[in-house]
Coordinates of N, CA, C and O in Angstrom, one line a residue:
I41 N 25.7 9.8 -21.8 CA 24.6 10.7 -21.9 C 25.0 12.0 -21.1 O 25.3 11.9 -20.0
A42 N 24.9 13.1 -21.7 CA 25.1 14.4 -21.1 C 23.8 14.9 -20.4 O 22.8 14.8 -21.1
I43 N 24.0 15.4 -19.2 CA 22.8 15.9 -18.5 C 23.1 17.3 -18.0 O 24.3 17.6 -17.8
A44 N 22.1 18.1 -17.8 CA 22.3 19.4 -17.1 C 21.6 19.3 -15.7 O 20.5 18.8 -15.6
I45 N 22.3 19.7 -14.7 CA 21.9 19.7 -13.3 C 21.6 21.1 -12.9 O 22.5 22.0 -13.0
T46 N 20.4 21.4 -12.4 CA 20.1 22.8 -12.0 C 19.9 22.8 -10.5 O 19.4 21.8 -9.9
G47 N 20.2 23.9 -9.9 CA 20.1 24.1 -8.5 C 20.6 25.4 -8.0 O 20.5 26.4 -8.8
T48 N 21.2 25.5 -6.8 CA 21.7 26.8 -6.4 C 23.0 26.5 -5.6 O 23.3 25.4 -5.2
N49 N 23.8 27.5 -5.6 CA 25.1 27.5 -4.8 C 26.1 26.5 -5.4 O 26.9 26.0 -4.6
F50 N 26.2 26.3 -6.7 CA 27.2 25.4 -7.2 C 28.5 26.3 -7.4 O 28.4 27.5 -7.7
F51 N 29.6 25.7 -7.1 CA 30.9 26.3 -7.2 C 31.7 25.7 -8.4 O 31.6 24.5 -8.6
D52 N 32.6 26.5 -9.0 CA 33.5 26.0 -10.0 C 34.4 24.9 -9.3 O 34.9 25.1 -8.2
G53 N 34.5 23.8 -10.0 CA 35.3 22.7 -9.4 C 34.5 21.7 -8.7 O 35.0 20.7 -8.1
A54 N 33.2 21.8 -8.7 CA 32.3 20.9 -8.0 C 32.4 19.5 -8.7 O 32.7 19.5 -9.9
S55 N 32.1 18.5 -8.0 CA 32.0 17.1 -8.6 C 30.6 16.6 -8.5 O 29.8 17.1 -7.7
V56 N 30.3 15.7 -9.3 CA 28.9 15.1 -9.4 C 29.0 13.6 -9.3 O 29.9 13.0 -9.9
S57 N 28.1 13.0 -8.6 CA 28.0 11.5 -8.6 C 26.5 11.2 -8.8 O 25.6 11.9 -8.4
I58 N 26.3 10.1 -9.5 CA 25.0 9.6 -9.7 C 24.9 8.2 -9.3 O 25.7 7.3 -9.8
G59 N 24.1 7.9 -8.3 CA 24.0 6.6 -7.7 C 25.4 6.2 -7.1 O 25.7 5.0 -7.0
G60 N 26.1 7.2 -6.6 CA 27.3 6.9 -5.9 C 28.5 6.7 -6.8 O 29.7 6.5 -6.4
I61 N 28.3 6.9 -8.1 CA 29.4 6.7 -9.1 C 29.7 8.1 -9.7 O 28.8 8.8 -10.1
G62 N 31.0 8.4 -9.7 CA 31.5 9.7 -10.2 C 31.1 9.9 -11.6 O 31.3 9.1 -12.4
A63 N 30.6 11.1 -11.9 CA 30.3 11.5 -13.3 C 31.5 12.0 -14.0 O 32.4 12.6 -13.3
A64 N 31.6 11.9 -15.3 CA 32.7 12.4 -16.1 C 32.4 13.7 -16.7 O 31.2 14.1 -16.8
N65 N 33.4 14.4 -17.2 CA 33.2 15.7 -17.9 C 32.3 16.6 -17.2 O 31.4 17.2 -17.8
V66 N 32.5 16.8 -15.9 CA 31.7 17.8 -15.1 C 32.1 19.2 -15.5 O 33.3 19.5 -15.5
V67 N 31.1 20.0 -15.9 CA 31.4 21.4 -16.4 C 30.6 22.4 -15.6 O 29.3 22.3 -15.6
F68 N 31.2 23.3 -14.9 CA 30.5 24.3 -14.1 C 30.1 25.4 -15.1 O 30.9 26.0 -15.8
V69 N 28.8 25.6 -15.3 CA 28.3 26.6 -16.2 C 28.1 27.9 -15.5 O 28.6 28.9 -15.9
N70 N 27.4 27.8 -14.3 CA 27.2 29.0 -13.5 C 26.8 28.5 -12.1 O 26.7 27.2 -11.9
A71 N 26.5 29.4 -11.2 CA 26.1 29.0 -9.8 C 24.8 28.1 -9.7 O 24.5 27.5 -8.7
S72 N 24.1 28.1 -10.8 CA 22.8 27.3 -10.8 C 22.8 26.2 -11.8 O 21.8 25.4 -11.9
T73 N 23.9 26.0 -12.6 CA 23.9 24.9 -13.6 C 25.2 24.2 -13.7 O 26.3 24.9 -13.8
I74 N 25.2 22.9 -13.8 CA 26.4 22.1 -14.0 C 26.0 21.0 -15.1 O 24.9 20.5 -15.0
T75 N 26.9 20.7 -16.0 CA 26.6 19.6 -16.9 C 27.6 18.5 -16.6 O 28.7 18.7 -16.0
A76 N 27.2 17.3 -16.9 CA 28.0 16.1 -16.6 C 27.6 14.9 -17.5 O 26.5 14.9 -18.0
E77 N 28.5 14.0 -17.7 CA 28.2 12.7 -18.4 C 27.8 11.7 -17.4 O 28.5 11.5 -16.4
V78 N 26.7 11.0 -17.6 CA 26.1 10.1 -16.7 C 27.0 8.8 -16.8 O 27.2 8.3 -17.9
P79 N 27.4 8.3 -15.6 CA 28.2 7.0 -15.6 C 27.2 5.8 -15.9 O 26.0 5.9 -15.6
A80 N 27.8 4.7 -16.4 CA 27.0 3.5 -16.6 C 26.5 2.9 -15.3 O 27.2 3.0 -14.3
S81 N 25.3 2.3 -15.3 CA 24.8 1.7 -14.2 C 23.6 0.8 -14.6 O 23.1 0.9 -15.7
G82 N 23.1 0.0 -13.6 CA 22.0 -0.8 -13.9 C 20.7 0.0 -13.8 O 20.7 1.2 -13.4
A83 N 19.6 -0.6 -14.3 CA 18.3 0.1 -14.3 C 17.8 0.5 -12.9 O 18.1 -0.2 -11.9
G84 N 17.1 1.6 -12.8 CA 16.6 2.1 -11.5 C 16.9 3.5 -11.3 O 17.6 4.2 -12.0
A85 N 16.2 4.0 -10.2 CA 16.4 5.4 -9.8 C 17.7 5.6 -9.1 O 18.1 4.7 -8.3
A86 N 18.4 6.7 -9.3 CA 19.6 7.0 -8.6 C 19.7 8.4 -8.1 O 19.1 9.3 -8.7
T87 N 20.3 8.5 -6.9 CA 20.5 9.8 -6.3 C 21.6 10.6 -7.0 O 22.7 10.1 -7.3
V88 N 21.3 11.9 -7.3 CA 22.3 12.8 -7.9 C 22.8 13.7 -6.8 O 22.1 14.3 -6.1
T89 N 24.2 13.7 -6.7 CA 24.8 14.5 -5.6 C 25.8 15.4 -6.3 O 26.6 15.0 -7.1
V90 N 25.8 16.7 -5.9 CA 26.7 17.7 -6.3 C 27.5 18.1 -5.0 O 27.0 18.4 -4.0
T91 N 28.9 18.0 -5.1 CA 29.8 18.3 -4.0 C 30.7 19.4 -4.4 O 31.5 19.3 -5.4
N92 N 30.6 20.5 -3.7 CA 31.4 21.7 -4.0 C 32.8 21.4 -3.5 O 33.0 20.6 -2.6
P93 N 33.8 22.2 -4.0 CA 35.2 22.0 -3.5 C 35.4 22.1 -2.0 O 36.3 21.6 -1.4
D94 N 34.5 22.9 -1.3 CA 34.6 23.0 0.1 C 34.0 21.9 0.9 O 34.0 21.9 2.1
G95 N 33.6 20.8 0.2 CA 33.0 19.6 0.8 C 31.6 19.6 1.1 O 31.0 18.6 1.4
L96 N 30.9 20.8 1.0 CA 29.5 20.8 1.1 C 28.8 20.2 -0.1 O 29.2 20.4 -1.2
S97 N 27.7 19.5 0.1 CA 27.0 18.8 -1.0 C 25.5 18.9 -0.8 O 25.0 19.1 0.3
G98 N 24.9 18.7 -1.9 CA 23.4 18.6 -2.0 C 23.0 17.4 -2.8 O 23.7 17.1 -3.8
S99 N 22.0 16.7 -2.5 CA 21.5 15.5 -3.2 C 20.1 15.6 -3.6 O 19.3 16.2 -2.9
L100 N 19.8 15.0 -4.7 CA 18.4 14.8 -5.1 C 18.1 13.3 -5.2 O 18.5 12.7 -6.2
P101 N 17.5 12.7 -4.2 CA 17.1 11.3 -4.3 C 16.3 11.0 -5.5 O 15.3 11.7 -5.8
G102 N 16.6 9.9 -6.3 CA 15.8 9.6 -7.5 C 15.9 10.6 -8.6 O 15.1 10.6 -9.5
G103 N 17.0 11.4 -8.5 CA 17.1 12.5 -9.5 C 17.4 12.0 -10.9 O 17.2 12.8 -11.9
F104 N 17.8 10.8 -11.1 CA 18.1 10.3 -12.5 C 17.6 8.8 -12.5 O 17.7 8.1 -11.6
L105 N 16.9 8.5 -13.6 CA 16.3 7.2 -13.8 C 17.1 6.5 -14.9 O 17.0 6.9 -16.1
Y106 N 17.8 5.4 -14.5 CA 18.4 4.6 -15.5 C 17.4 3.6 -16.1 O 16.6 3.0 -15.3
I107 N 17.4 3.4 -17.4 CA 16.4 2.4 -17.9 C 17.3 1.3 -18.6 O 18.4 1.5 -19.0
D108 N 16.7 0.1 -18.7 CA 17.3 -1.0 -19.4 C 17.5 -0.7 -20.9 O 16.5 -0.1 -21.5
G109 N 18.6 -1.0 -21.5 CA 18.8 -0.8 -22.9 C 18.1 -1.9 -23.7 O 17.6 -2.9 -23.1
P110 N 18.0 -1.7 -25.0 CA 17.4 -2.7 -25.8 C 18.2 -4.0 -25.9 O 19.4 -4.0 -25.7
V111 N 17.5 -5.1 -26.2 CA 18.1 -6.4 -26.3 C 17.6 -6.9 -27.7 O 16.5 -6.9 -28.0
V112 N 18.6 -7.3 -28.5 CA 18.3 -7.8 -29.9 C 18.3 -9.4 -29.8 O 19.3 -10.0 -29.4
N113 N 17.2 -9.9 -30.3 CA 17.1 -11.4 -30.4 C 17.3 -11.9 -31.8 O 17.8 -13.0 -32.0
D114 N 16.8 -11.1 -32.8 CA 16.9 -11.6 -34.2 C 16.9 -10.5 -35.1 O 16.3 -9.4 -34.9
I115 N 17.6 -10.7 -36.3 CA 17.6 -9.7 -37.4 C 17.3 -10.5 -38.6 O 18.0 -11.4 -39.0
T116 N 16.2 -10.1 -39.3 CA 15.8 -10.8 -40.5 C 15.5 -9.8 -41.7 O 14.8 -8.9 -41.5
P117 N 16.0 -10.0 -42.8 CA 17.1 -11.0 -43.1 C 18.4 -10.5 -42.6 O 18.6 -9.3 -42.4
D118 N 19.4 -11.4 -42.5 CA 20.7 -10.9 -42.1 C 21.7 -10.9 -43.3 O 22.8 -10.5 -43.2
L119 N 21.2 -11.3 -44.5 CA 21.9 -11.3 -45.7 C 21.1 -10.3 -46.6 O 20.0 -10.5 -46.9
V120 N 21.8 -9.2 -47.0 CA 21.1 -8.2 -47.8 C 22.0 -7.8 -49.0 O 23.2 -8.1 -49.1
A121 N 21.3 -7.2 -50.0 CA 22.0 -6.8 -51.2 C 22.9 -5.5 -51.0 O 22.5 -4.6 -50.3
D122 N 24.0 -5.6 -51.6 CA 25.0 -4.4 -51.5 C 24.4 -3.1 -52.1 O 24.9 -2.1 -51.8
I123 N 23.4 -3.3 -52.9 CA 22.8 -2.1 -53.5 C 21.8 -1.4 -52.6 O 21.2 -0.4 -52.8
G124 N 21.5 -2.1 -51.4 CA 20.6 -1.5 -50.4 C 19.2 -1.8 -50.8 O 18.8 -2.4 -51.8
G125 N 18.3 -1.3 -50.0 CA 16.8 -1.3 -50.3 C 16.1 -2.5 -49.6 O 14.8 -2.5 -49.7
D126 N 16.7 -3.4 -49.0 CA 16.0 -4.5 -48.3 C 15.4 -4.0 -47.0 O 16.0 -3.3 -46.3
L127 N 14.2 -4.5 -46.8 CA 13.5 -4.2 -45.5 C 14.0 -5.2 -44.5 O 13.9 -6.4 -44.6
V128 N 14.6 -4.6 -43.4 CA 15.1 -5.5 -42.3 C 14.3 -5.3 -41.1 O 13.9 -4.2 -40.7
T129 N 14.0 -6.4 -40.4 CA 13.2 -6.4 -39.1 C 14.1 -6.8 -38.0 O 14.8 -7.9 -38.1
V130 N 14.1 -6.0 -36.9 CA 14.9 -6.4 -35.7 C 13.9 -6.6 -34.6 O 13.0 -5.8 -34.4
T131 N 14.0 -7.8 -34.0 CA 13.1 -8.2 -32.9 C 13.9 -8.3 -31.6 O 15.1 -8.7 -31.6
G132 N 13.3 -8.1 -30.5 CA 13.9 -8.2 -29.2 C 13.0 -7.5 -28.2 O 11.8 -7.7 -28.2
S133 N 13.6 -6.7 -27.3 CA 12.9 -6.0 -26.3 C 13.5 -4.6 -26.0 O 14.7 -4.4 -26.3
G134 N 12.8 -3.7 -25.4 CA 13.3 -2.5 -25.0 C 13.4 -1.4 -26.1 O 14.1 -0.4 -25.9
F135 N 12.8 -1.6 -27.2 CA 12.8 -0.6 -28.3 C 11.7 0.4 -28.0 O 10.6 0.1 -27.7
T136 N 12.1 1.7 -28.1 CA 11.2 2.8 -28.0 C 11.2 3.6 -29.2 O 12.1 3.4 -30.1
N137 N 10.4 4.7 -29.3 CA 10.5 5.6 -30.4 C 11.7 6.6 -30.2 O 11.8 7.4 -31.1
D138 N 12.4 6.4 -29.2 CA 13.5 7.4 -28.9 C 14.9 6.8 -29.0 O 15.6 6.6 -28.0
F139 N 15.2 6.3 -30.2 CA 16.6 5.7 -30.4 C 17.0 5.9 -31.9 O 16.1 6.2 -32.7
T140 N 18.2 5.8 -32.1 CA 18.8 5.9 -33.5 C 19.5 4.6 -33.8 O 19.9 3.9 -32.9
I141 N 19.7 4.4 -35.1 CA 20.5 3.2 -35.5 C 21.5 3.6 -36.6 O 21.2 4.5 -37.4
T142 N 22.6 2.8 -36.6 CA 23.5 2.9 -37.7 C 23.8 1.5 -38.2 O 23.8 0.5 -37.4
V143 N 24.2 1.4 -39.5 CA 24.7 0.1 -40.0 C 26.0 0.5 -40.7 O 26.1 1.3 -41.5
G144 N 27.0 -0.2 -40.2 CA 28.4 0.2 -40.7 C 28.7 1.6 -40.5 O 29.4 2.2 -41.3
G145 N 28.2 2.2 -39.5 CA 28.5 3.7 -39.2 C 27.6 4.6 -40.0 O 27.7 5.8 -39.8
I146 N 26.7 4.1 -40.8 CA 25.8 5.0 -41.6 C 24.5 5.1 -40.9 O 23.8 4.1 -40.6
P147 N 24.0 6.3 -40.6 CA 22.7 6.5 -40.0 C 21.6 6.0 -40.9 O 21.7 6.1 -42.1
V148 N 20.7 5.3 -40.3 CA 19.6 4.7 -41.0 C 18.2 5.2 -40.4 O 18.1 5.3 -39.2
T149 N 17.3 5.4 -41.3 CA 16.0 5.8 -40.9 C 15.1 4.7 -40.5 O 15.0 3.7 -41.2
I150 N 14.6 4.7 -39.3 CA 13.7 3.7 -38.8 C 12.4 3.8 -39.5 O 11.8 4.9 -39.5
Q151 N 11.9 2.8 -40.1 CA 10.6 2.8 -40.9 C 9.4 2.7 -39.9 O 8.5 3.5 -40.1
Q152 N 9.4 1.8 -39.0 CA 8.3 1.6 -38.1 C 8.7 0.9 -36.9 O 9.6 0.0 -36.9
V153 N 8.2 1.3 -35.7 CA 8.4 0.6 -34.4 C 7.1 -0.1 -34.0 O 6.0 0.5 -34.1
F154 N 7.2 -1.3 -33.6 CA 6.1 -2.1 -33.2 C 6.2 -2.3 -31.7 O 6.8 -3.3 -31.3
G155 N 5.5 -1.4 -30.9 CA 5.6 -1.5 -29.5 C 7.1 -1.4 -29.1 O 7.8 -0.6 -29.6
D156 N 7.5 -2.2 -28.1 CA 8.9 -2.2 -27.7 C 9.6 -3.5 -28.1 O 10.7 -3.7 -27.7
T157 N 9.0 -4.2 -29.0 CA 9.5 -5.6 -29.4 C 10.1 -5.7 -30.7 O 10.8 -6.7 -31.0
S158 N 9.9 -4.7 -31.6 CA 10.5 -4.8 -33.0 C 10.5 -3.5 -33.7 O 9.7 -2.6 -33.4
F159 N 11.3 -3.4 -34.7 CA 11.3 -2.2 -35.6 C 11.8 -2.7 -36.9 O 12.5 -3.7 -37.1
T160 N 11.6 -1.8 -38.0 CA 12.0 -2.1 -39.3 C 12.8 -0.9 -39.8 O 12.6 0.2 -39.4
F161 N 13.7 -1.2 -40.8 CA 14.5 -0.2 -41.5 C 14.9 -0.7 -42.8 O 14.8 -1.9 -43.1
I162 N 15.2 0.2 -43.7 CA 15.7 -0.1 -45.1 C 17.2 -0.1 -45.0 O 17.8 0.8 -44.6
A163 N 17.8 -1.3 -45.4 CA 19.2 -1.4 -45.4 C 19.8 -0.4 -46.4 O 19.4 -0.3 -47.5
P164 N 20.9 0.3 -46.0 CA 21.5 1.2 -46.9 C 22.5 0.5 -47.8 O 22.8 -0.7 -47.6
A165 N 22.9 1.1 -48.9 CA 23.8 0.5 -49.8 C 25.2 0.5 -49.2 O 25.7 1.6 -48.7
L166 N 25.9 -0.6 -49.2 CA 27.2 -0.7 -48.6 C 28.0 -1.8 -49.5 O 27.4 -2.6 -50.1
S167 N 29.3 -1.7 -49.4 CA 30.1 -2.7 -50.1 C 29.9 -4.1 -49.5 O 29.4 -4.2 -48.4
T168 N 30.2 -5.1 -50.3 CA 30.1 -6.5 -49.8 C 30.9 -6.6 -48.5 O 32.0 -6.1 -48.4
G169 N 30.4 -7.4 -47.5 CA 31.1 -7.6 -46.3 C 30.1 -7.6 -45.1 O 28.9 -7.5 -45.4
S170 N 30.6 -7.8 -43.9 CA 29.7 -7.8 -42.7 C 29.8 -6.5 -42.0 O 30.9 -5.9 -41.9
Y171 N 28.7 -6.0 -41.4 CA 28.6 -4.7 -40.8 C 27.9 -4.8 -39.4 O 26.9 -5.6 -39.3
D172 N 28.3 -4.0 -38.5 CA 27.7 -3.9 -37.2 C 26.4 -3.1 -37.3 O 26.3 -2.1 -38.1
L173 N 25.4 -3.4 -36.4 CA 24.2 -2.6 -36.2 C 24.4 -2.0 -34.8 O 24.6 -2.8 -33.9
V174 N 24.3 -0.7 -34.7 CA 24.4 0.0 -33.4 C 23.1 0.7 -33.2 O 22.6 1.5 -34.0
I175 N 22.5 0.3 -32.0 CA 21.2 1.0 -31.6 C 21.6 1.9 -30.4 O 22.2 1.4 -29.5
T176 N 21.3 3.2 -30.6 CA 21.6 4.2 -29.6 C 20.4 4.8 -29.0 O 19.8 5.7 -29.6
P177 N 19.9 4.3 -27.8 CA 18.8 4.9 -27.2 C 19.2 6.2 -26.5 O 20.4 6.4 -26.2
T178 N 18.2 7.1 -26.3 CA 18.5 8.4 -25.7 C 18.9 8.2 -24.3 O 19.8 8.9 -23.8
L179 N 18.3 7.3 -23.5 CA 18.6 7.2 -22.1 C 19.3 6.0 -21.6 O 19.2 5.7 -20.4
S180 N 19.9 5.3 -22.5 CA 20.8 4.1 -22.1 C 21.9 4.0 -23.0 O 22.0 4.7 -24.0
D181 N 22.8 3.1 -22.7 CA 24.0 2.9 -23.4 C 23.7 2.3 -24.8 O 22.8 1.5 -24.9
P182 N 24.6 2.6 -25.8 CA 24.4 2.0 -27.1 C 24.6 0.5 -27.1 O 25.3 0.0 -26.2
V183 N 23.9 -0.2 -28.0 CA 24.0 -1.7 -28.1 C 24.5 -2.0 -29.5 O 24.0 -1.5 -30.5
T184 N 25.6 -2.7 -29.5 CA 26.2 -3.1 -30.8 C 26.0 -4.6 -31.1 O 26.3 -5.4 -30.2
V185 N 25.5 -4.9 -32.2 CA 25.3 -6.3 -32.7 C 26.4 -6.4 -33.8 O 26.3 -5.9 -34.9
T186 N 27.5 -7.1 -33.4 CA 28.7 -7.3 -34.3 C 28.3 -8.1 -35.5 O 27.7 -9.2 -35.3
D187 N 28.7 -7.7 -36.7 CA 28.5 -8.4 -37.9 C 27.0 -8.8 -38.1 O 26.7 -9.9 -38.5
A188 N 26.1 -7.9 -37.8 CA 24.7 -8.1 -37.8 C 24.2 -8.3 -39.2 O 23.2 -9.1 -39.4
L189 N 24.7 -7.6 -40.2 CA 24.2 -7.7 -41.6 C 25.4 -8.0 -42.5 O 26.5 -7.4 -42.4
T190 N 25.2 -9.0 -43.3 CA 26.2 -9.4 -44.3 C 25.6 -8.9 -45.7 O 24.5 -9.2 -46.1
Y191 N 26.4 -8.1 -46.4 CA 26.1 -7.6 -47.7 C 26.8 -8.4 -48.7 O 27.9 -8.8 -48.6
S192 N 26.0 -8.8 -49.8 CA 26.6 -9.5 -50.9 C 26.2 -8.9 -52.2 O 25.2 -8.2 -52.3
D193 N 26.9 -9.2 -53.2 CA 26.6 -8.7 -54.6 C 25.4 -9.6 -55.1 O 25.7 -10.7 -55.6
Q194 N 24.3 -9.1 -54.9 CA 23.1 -9.9 -55.4 C 22.5 -9.3 -56.6 O 21.3 -9.1 -56.8
T195 N 23.4 -8.9 -57.5 CA 22.9 -8.3 -58.8 C 22.1 -9.3 -59.5 O 22.6 -10.5 -59.7
P196 N 20.9 -9.0 -60.0 CA 20.1 -10.0 -60.7 C 20.8 -10.4 -62.0 O 21.5 -9.6 -62.6
P197 N 20.5 -11.6 -62.4 CA 21.1 -12.0 -63.7 C 20.7 -11.2 -64.9 O 19.5 -10.7 -64.9
Q198 N 21.6 -10.9 -65.8 CA 21.3 -10.2 -67.0 C 21.1 -11.2 -68.1 O 21.9 -12.1 -68.3
A199 N 20.1 -11.0 -68.9 CA 19.8 -12.0 -70.0 C 19.8 -11.2 -71.3 O 19.3 -10.1 -71.4
S200 N 20.3 -11.9 -72.3 CA 20.1 -11.4 -73.7 C 19.7 -12.6 -74.6 O 20.1 -13.7 -74.3
I201 N 18.9 -12.3 -75.5 CA 18.4 -13.4 -76.4 C 18.9 -13.1 -77.8 O 18.7 -12.0 -78.3
S202 N 19.4 -14.1 -78.5 CA 19.9 -13.9 -79.8 C 19.4 -15.1 -80.7 O 19.6 -16.3 -80.3
P203 N 18.8 -14.9 -81.7 CA 18.3 -13.7 -82.2 C 17.1 -13.2 -81.4 O 16.4 -14.0 -80.7
S204 N 16.8 -11.9 -81.4 CA 15.8 -11.4 -80.6 C 14.4 -11.4 -81.3 O 13.4 -10.9 -80.7
H205 N 14.3 -12.0 -82.4 CA 13.0 -12.1 -83.1 C 13.0 -13.4 -84.0 O 14.1 -14.0 -84.2
E206 N 11.9 -13.7 -84.4 CA 11.7 -14.9 -85.3 C 11.8 -14.5 -86.7 O 11.2 -13.6 -87.2
S207 N 12.6 -15.3 -87.5 CA 12.7 -15.0 -88.9 C 11.7 -15.8 -89.7 O 11.3 -16.8 -89.5

């Protein structure tokens, strides 16, 4: 997750730590703004510290709040038609209205979120096979459910009647 840190007296070459862990991709924008990638950590408030190349630093206690990511307990159904269109329900915990999902790398529109315990989406059309479901919350790390959905050729039977009328 990329964040912008605002303050004063930042110098080019400054480093950033969040909860004592060094941030990646620190970019000096100007003397009052730095951007950085938040390192992974457990849930809770963390101190944000900016350290200039001269060793002087400033900190903001509780400046960043890590939240627990979602947990998936069940996906129903887990067998869907390769033509897409099946309504899929994901249950677990930690779901909010602020996340995106993909199935097999394809972005999927969330149909409905039920509190933080479940959500539904329409399965996209994909070739037969098994695909990962990736849930990407805005404020925590993505969660991947490997081989979450299996697609099969569930083409309905085609019938023809001969003769088609009574003689």
